[in-house]
Amino acid sequence: MAKVASAVNDVDIVKGEVLYDDGTHRFVWLGWEEHEEEGLVQVNQYLIENKGTGILLDPGGIHVFPRVVANTSRYIDLSRIQHIFFSHQDPDVSSGIVLWLSVTPAKIHLSKWWVRFLLHYGMFDMTRIVPIDDNGGRIQLSSGDSLEFIPAHFLHSVANFHVYDPKSKILFTGDLGAAIFPKGERHPFVRDFSSHVKLMEGFHKRYMASNSVCRKYMENVSKYDIDMIAPQHGAIFKREHVKRFWDWLSGLRCGSDIINEIYK
């Protein structure tokens, strides 16, 4: 199995890493494909396990389904996956939806604006869909704990949400914070923030809507105590890099701010 060295220990990048565990609540990064493939968008999937209840965050498309199923099953039986969250509609996030519904009893949580598009993923039974309103909401777990849906519209999807886990203090940010690794240089945790900006900048400038949208989002998210930022692509930000990421994002010119540069 492929391994890389982290600041604490060796991380198995195929099986993933437990990011938080207090004995009754775990937040798990579910790893990557062992071999990097040209043209394939690298994606992160996450599992939250709370007193026997499982929640999957952006479990991904058909291509990664076998690996994500295998890694999820190392931590929890699939019959205990009660909730699956999709931050937005992109195929790398949600095109495996029918497969996940076939192997779990989970309810699906995603924006109300994307429910109508699920037919195009072969989804015909809508009884397990729980639409999320524009203002967000939460998943109330049987233990009494909950997860919060934070609006992140236009970052990059027009109807988009992030998930905050109060127990672990981990914020799952979907495509926000994404980085594109050169082949052979992927790493699960941000090492040097200044160097990491180079891996994020191009993606964020093109995919995020505008600086005003970034700042509106930050008005909402600044009230949360965040130990880690876990994006859907690229490396995970530990606490020492969280503020630096927010500072960088607040000054980012992107999308409509640079429209004249795009239409050269």
Short mmCIF file of C-alpha atoms in Angstrom, two decimals:
data_model
loop_
_atom_site.label_atom_id
_atom_site.label_comp_id
_atom_site.label_asym_id
_atom_site.label_seq_id
_atom_site.Cartn_x
_atom_site.Cartn_y
_atom_site.Cartn_z
CA MET A 1 0.00 0.00 0.00
CA ALA A 2 1.18 3.50 -0.79
CA LYS A 3 2.08 5.58 2.24
CA VAL A 4 3.23 9.12 2.82
CA ALA A 5 4.73 10.70 5.90
CA SER A 6 2.66 13.20 7.83
CA ALA A 7 3.79 15.41 10.70
CA VAL A 8 2.61 12.74 13.16
CA ASN A 9 2.84 9.35 11.49
CA ASP A 10 2.75 7.51 8.21
CA VAL A 11 -0.57 7.93 6.44
CA ASP A 12 -1.91 5.14 4.24
CA ILE A 13 -3.25 7.22 1.37
CA VAL A 14 -5.31 4.32 0.00
CA LYS A 15 -7.08 3.39 3.25
CA GLY A 16 -7.21 6.95 4.56
CA GLU A 17 -6.83 8.39 8.04
CA VAL A 18 -8.93 8.98 11.15
CA LEU A 19 -8.90 12.75 11.64
CA TYR A 20 -10.79 12.75 14.96
CA ASP A 21 -11.84 10.03 17.40
CA ASP A 22 -13.13 10.54 20.95
CA GLY A 23 -14.37 6.98 21.42
CA THR A 24 -17.98 7.66 20.38
CA HIS A 25 -17.50 10.00 17.42
CA ARG A 26 -15.10 9.69 14.49
CA PHE A 27 -14.36 11.80 11.43
CA VAL A 28 -12.52 9.76 8.78
CA TRP A 29 -10.83 10.72 5.53
CA LEU A 30 -11.44 7.75 3.20
CA GLY A 31 -8.24 7.91 1.15
CA TRP A 32 -7.42 7.96 -2.56
CA GLU A 33 -6.99 5.63 -5.48
CA GLU A 34 -3.63 3.89 -5.22
CA HIS A 35 -2.56 4.83 -8.75
CA GLU A 36 -2.91 8.34 -10.13
CA GLU A 37 -4.64 8.39 -13.52
CA GLU A 38 -4.08 11.06 -16.13
CA GLY A 39 -7.17 13.22 -16.56
CA LEU A 40 -8.96 11.90 -13.47
CA VAL A 41 -10.00 14.54 -10.93
CA GLN A 42 -8.58 13.54 -7.53
CA VAL A 43 -11.34 13.50 -4.92
CA ASN A 44 -11.67 13.18 -1.14
CA GLN A 45 -14.54 11.41 0.58
CA TYR A 46 -15.29 11.49 4.31
CA LEU A 47 -17.16 9.37 6.84
CA ILE A 48 -18.56 10.59 10.15
CA GLU A 49 -19.43 7.82 12.59
CA ASN A 50 -21.46 8.90 15.60
CA LYS A 51 -22.38 6.22 18.17
CA GLY A 52 -23.05 3.64 15.49
CA THR A 53 -24.66 5.95 12.94
CA GLY A 54 -22.78 6.68 9.72
CA ILE A 55 -22.85 9.82 7.59
CA LEU A 56 -21.02 10.04 4.25
CA LEU A 57 -19.88 13.38 2.82
CA ASP A 58 -19.62 13.66 -0.99
CA PRO A 59 -19.01 9.92 -1.52
CA GLY A 60 -18.24 10.47 -5.18
CA GLY A 61 -18.92 8.95 -8.56
CA ILE A 62 -19.03 5.50 -10.08
CA HIS A 63 -15.28 5.30 -10.69
CA VAL A 64 -14.34 5.50 -6.99
CA PHE A 65 -17.34 3.58 -5.63
CA PRO A 66 -15.59 0.21 -5.01
CA ARG A 67 -12.73 1.81 -3.07
CA VAL A 68 -15.00 4.09 -1.02
CA VAL A 69 -17.29 1.16 -0.16
CA ALA A 70 -14.30 -0.94 0.93
CA ASN A 71 -12.81 1.82 3.08
CA THR A 72 -16.15 2.77 4.62
CA SER A 73 -16.75 -0.86 5.55
CA ARG A 74 -13.52 -0.89 7.57
CA TYR A 75 -15.15 1.51 10.04
CA ILE A 76 -18.88 0.78 9.95
CA ASP A 77 -21.35 -1.67 8.43
CA LEU A 78 -23.03 -0.18 5.36
CA SER A 79 -26.43 -0.89 6.91
CA ARG A 80 -25.61 1.78 9.51
CA ILE A 81 -25.07 4.55 6.94
CA GLN A 82 -28.17 6.61 7.69
CA HIS A 83 -27.30 9.85 5.90
CA ILE A 84 -25.42 10.81 2.72
CA PHE A 85 -24.66 14.48 2.06
CA PHE A 86 -23.94 15.97 -1.35
CA SER A 87 -22.52 19.49 -1.32
CA HIS A 88 -23.67 20.10 -4.91
CA GLN A 89 -24.56 18.36 -8.18
CA ASP A 90 -21.23 17.69 -9.90
CA PRO A 91 -20.59 14.10 -11.11
CA ASP A 92 -17.40 13.72 -9.05
CA VAL A 93 -19.59 14.40 -5.99
CA SER A 94 -22.84 12.61 -6.66
CA SER A 95 -22.95 10.46 -9.82
CA GLY A 96 -22.71 7.32 -7.65
CA ILE A 97 -26.01 8.16 -5.91
CA VAL A 98 -27.96 5.16 -7.24
CA LEU A 99 -25.20 2.75 -6.21
CA TRP A 100 -25.13 4.18 -2.68
CA LEU A 101 -28.89 3.90 -2.35
CA SER A 102 -28.64 0.25 -3.37
CA VAL A 103 -26.17 -0.68 -0.60
CA THR A 104 -27.32 1.58 2.27
CA PRO A 105 -30.65 2.63 3.83
CA ALA A 106 -29.46 6.25 3.84
CA LYS A 107 -31.43 9.41 3.29
CA ILE A 108 -29.86 11.79 0.76
CA HIS A 109 -29.32 15.44 1.72
CA LEU A 110 -28.68 18.01 -1.02
CA SER A 111 -29.91 21.40 -2.17
CA LYS A 112 -33.55 21.61 -3.19
CA TRP A 113 -32.36 23.14 -6.46
CA TRP A 114 -30.59 19.95 -7.57
CA VAL A 115 -33.29 17.38 -6.77
CA ARG A 116 -34.86 17.84 -10.22
CA PHE A 117 -31.56 16.87 -11.90
CA LEU A 118 -31.20 13.49 -10.15
CA LEU A 119 -33.19 11.77 -12.89
CA HIS A 120 -30.13 12.25 -15.08
CA TYR A 121 -28.15 10.03 -12.68
CA GLY A 122 -30.78 7.29 -13.00
CA MET A 123 -32.55 8.32 -9.76
CA PHE A 124 -36.31 7.70 -9.92
CA ASP A 125 -37.35 7.04 -6.30
CA MET A 126 -37.36 10.42 -4.55
CA THR A 127 -38.76 9.18 -1.22
CA ARG A 128 -35.29 9.11 0.39
CA ILE A 129 -34.33 12.62 -0.70
CA VAL A 130 -34.25 15.37 1.94
CA PRO A 131 -33.95 18.75 0.14
CA ILE A 132 -31.91 21.44 1.90
CA ASP A 133 -33.38 24.95 1.92
CA ASP A 134 -31.19 27.88 0.85
CA ASN A 135 -30.57 28.96 4.45
CA GLY A 136 -29.09 25.59 5.42
CA GLY A 137 -30.17 23.40 8.30
CA ARG A 138 -28.88 20.37 10.15
CA ILE A 139 -28.93 16.60 10.50
CA GLN A 140 -30.23 15.65 13.92
CA LEU A 141 -28.65 12.34 14.90
CA SER A 142 -30.26 9.70 17.12
CA SER A 143 -27.55 10.31 19.75
CA GLY A 144 -28.72 13.90 20.20
CA ASP A 145 -25.68 15.27 18.37
CA SER A 146 -26.10 17.14 15.09
CA LEU A 147 -24.27 18.33 11.98
CA GLU A 148 -24.83 21.78 10.49
CA PHE A 149 -25.36 22.64 6.83
CA ILE A 150 -23.72 25.99 6.07
CA PRO A 151 -24.74 27.86 2.89
CA ALA A 152 -21.84 28.28 0.46
CA HIS A 153 -23.75 29.29 -2.65
CA PHE A 154 -21.73 30.09 -5.79
CA LEU A 155 -18.59 28.53 -4.23
CA HIS A 156 -18.64 27.21 -6.86
CA SER A 157 -22.10 25.76 -7.46
CA VAL A 158 -25.12 28.09 -7.52
CA ALA A 159 -26.71 25.93 -4.80
CA ASN A 160 -24.00 24.66 -2.50
CA PHE A 161 -23.51 23.69 1.16
CA HIS A 162 -20.73 22.82 3.58
CA VAL A 163 -20.95 20.68 6.72
CA TYR A 164 -19.70 21.66 10.17
CA ASP A 165 -19.20 18.91 12.73
CA PRO A 166 -19.29 20.48 16.23
CA LYS A 167 -17.82 17.39 17.92
CA SER A 168 -14.63 17.24 15.86
CA LYS A 169 -14.62 20.94 14.91
CA ILE A 170 -13.97 19.90 11.32
CA LEU A 171 -15.50 21.88 8.47
CA PHE A 172 -16.12 20.01 5.23
CA THR A 173 -15.91 22.61 2.45
CA GLY A 174 -16.60 20.76 -0.78
CA ASP A 175 -14.72 22.48 -3.62
CA LEU A 176 -13.65 25.44 -1.50
CA GLY A 177 -10.02 24.89 -0.53
CA ALA A 178 -9.47 22.51 -3.43
CA ALA A 179 -5.95 22.03 -4.75
CA ILE A 180 -4.70 20.41 -7.95
CA PHE A 181 -1.60 18.27 -7.40
CA PRO A 182 1.05 17.73 -10.05
CA LYS A 183 1.38 14.02 -10.76
CA GLY A 184 3.46 12.28 -8.09
CA GLU A 185 3.22 15.15 -5.60
CA ARG A 186 -0.10 14.57 -3.81
CA HIS A 187 -0.12 14.78 -0.03
CA PRO A 188 -3.06 14.48 2.40
CA PHE A 189 -2.27 17.47 4.65
CA VAL A 190 -1.16 21.00 3.80
CA ARG A 191 2.57 21.25 4.51
CA ASP A 192 3.64 24.79 3.71
CA PHE A 193 0.77 27.22 3.16
CA SER A 194 2.65 29.62 0.90
CA SER A 195 3.57 26.78 -1.45
CA HIS A 196 0.08 25.32 -1.25
CA VAL A 197 -1.48 28.55 -2.54
CA LYS A 198 0.10 27.84 -5.93
CA LEU A 199 -1.88 24.57 -6.08
CA MET A 200 -5.18 26.30 -5.20
CA GLU A 201 -4.99 29.60 -7.01
CA GLY A 202 -5.84 28.65 -10.58
CA PHE A 203 -8.82 26.53 -9.57
CA HIS A 204 -10.28 29.14 -7.23
CA LYS A 205 -9.85 32.04 -9.64
CA ARG A 206 -11.80 30.25 -12.34
CA TYR A 207 -14.39 28.29 -10.34
CA MET A 208 -15.40 30.65 -7.52
CA ALA A 209 -17.95 33.30 -8.44
CA SER A 210 -16.46 36.50 -7.01
CA ASN A 211 -14.69 38.05 -4.04
CA SER A 212 -18.01 39.39 -2.74
CA VAL A 213 -19.38 35.84 -2.65
CA CYS A 214 -16.28 34.67 -0.75
CA ARG A 215 -16.72 37.45 1.80
CA LYS A 216 -20.43 36.75 2.27
CA TYR A 217 -19.63 33.14 3.02
CA MET A 218 -16.95 34.16 5.50
CA GLU A 219 -19.46 36.32 7.39
CA ASN A 220 -21.37 33.13 8.15
CA VAL A 221 -18.49 30.76 8.78
CA SER A 222 -16.42 33.04 11.02
CA LYS A 223 -18.57 32.21 14.06
CA TYR A 224 -17.47 28.57 14.06
CA ASP A 225 -14.51 27.16 16.00
CA ILE A 226 -12.65 25.19 13.34
CA ASP A 227 -9.77 22.79 13.95
CA MET A 228 -9.57 21.47 10.38
CA ILE A 229 -10.84 22.32 6.92
CA ALA A 230 -11.52 19.20 4.88
CA PRO A 231 -12.05 19.96 1.16
CA GLN A 232 -13.31 17.60 -1.53
CA HIS A 233 -10.11 17.93 -3.57
CA GLY A 234 -6.50 18.34 -2.49
CA ALA A 235 -5.04 18.48 1.01
CA ILE A 236 -6.62 18.90 4.45
CA PHE A 237 -5.89 22.10 6.41
CA LYS A 238 -4.92 21.64 10.06
CA ARG A 239 -5.66 24.38 12.58
CA GLU A 240 -2.41 26.29 12.04
CA HIS A 241 -3.38 26.87 8.40
CA VAL A 242 -7.09 27.64 8.85
CA LYS A 243 -6.75 31.39 9.50
CA ARG A 244 -4.23 31.74 6.69
CA PHE A 245 -6.70 30.15 4.31
CA TRP A 246 -9.48 32.55 5.37
CA ASP A 247 -7.13 35.52 5.00
CA TRP A 248 -6.15 34.34 1.52
CA LEU A 249 -9.76 33.75 0.49
CA SER A 250 -10.89 37.18 1.72
CA GLY A 251 -8.46 38.87 -0.68
CA LEU A 252 -8.99 36.55 -3.65
CA ARG A 253 -10.07 38.10 -6.94
CA CYS A 254 -11.97 35.43 -8.81
CA GLY A 255 -14.82 34.73 -11.23
CA SER A 256 -16.58 37.94 -12.25
CA ASP A 257 -13.75 40.00 -10.68
CA ILE A 258 -11.43 38.81 -13.44
CA ILE A 259 -13.95 38.46 -16.26
CA ASN A 260 -11.92 40.74 -18.55
CA GLU A 261 -8.90 38.46 -18.09
CA ILE A 262 -11.03 35.45 -19.08
CA TYR A 263 -12.45 37.13 -22.20
CA LYS A 264 -9.10 38.19 -23.57
#
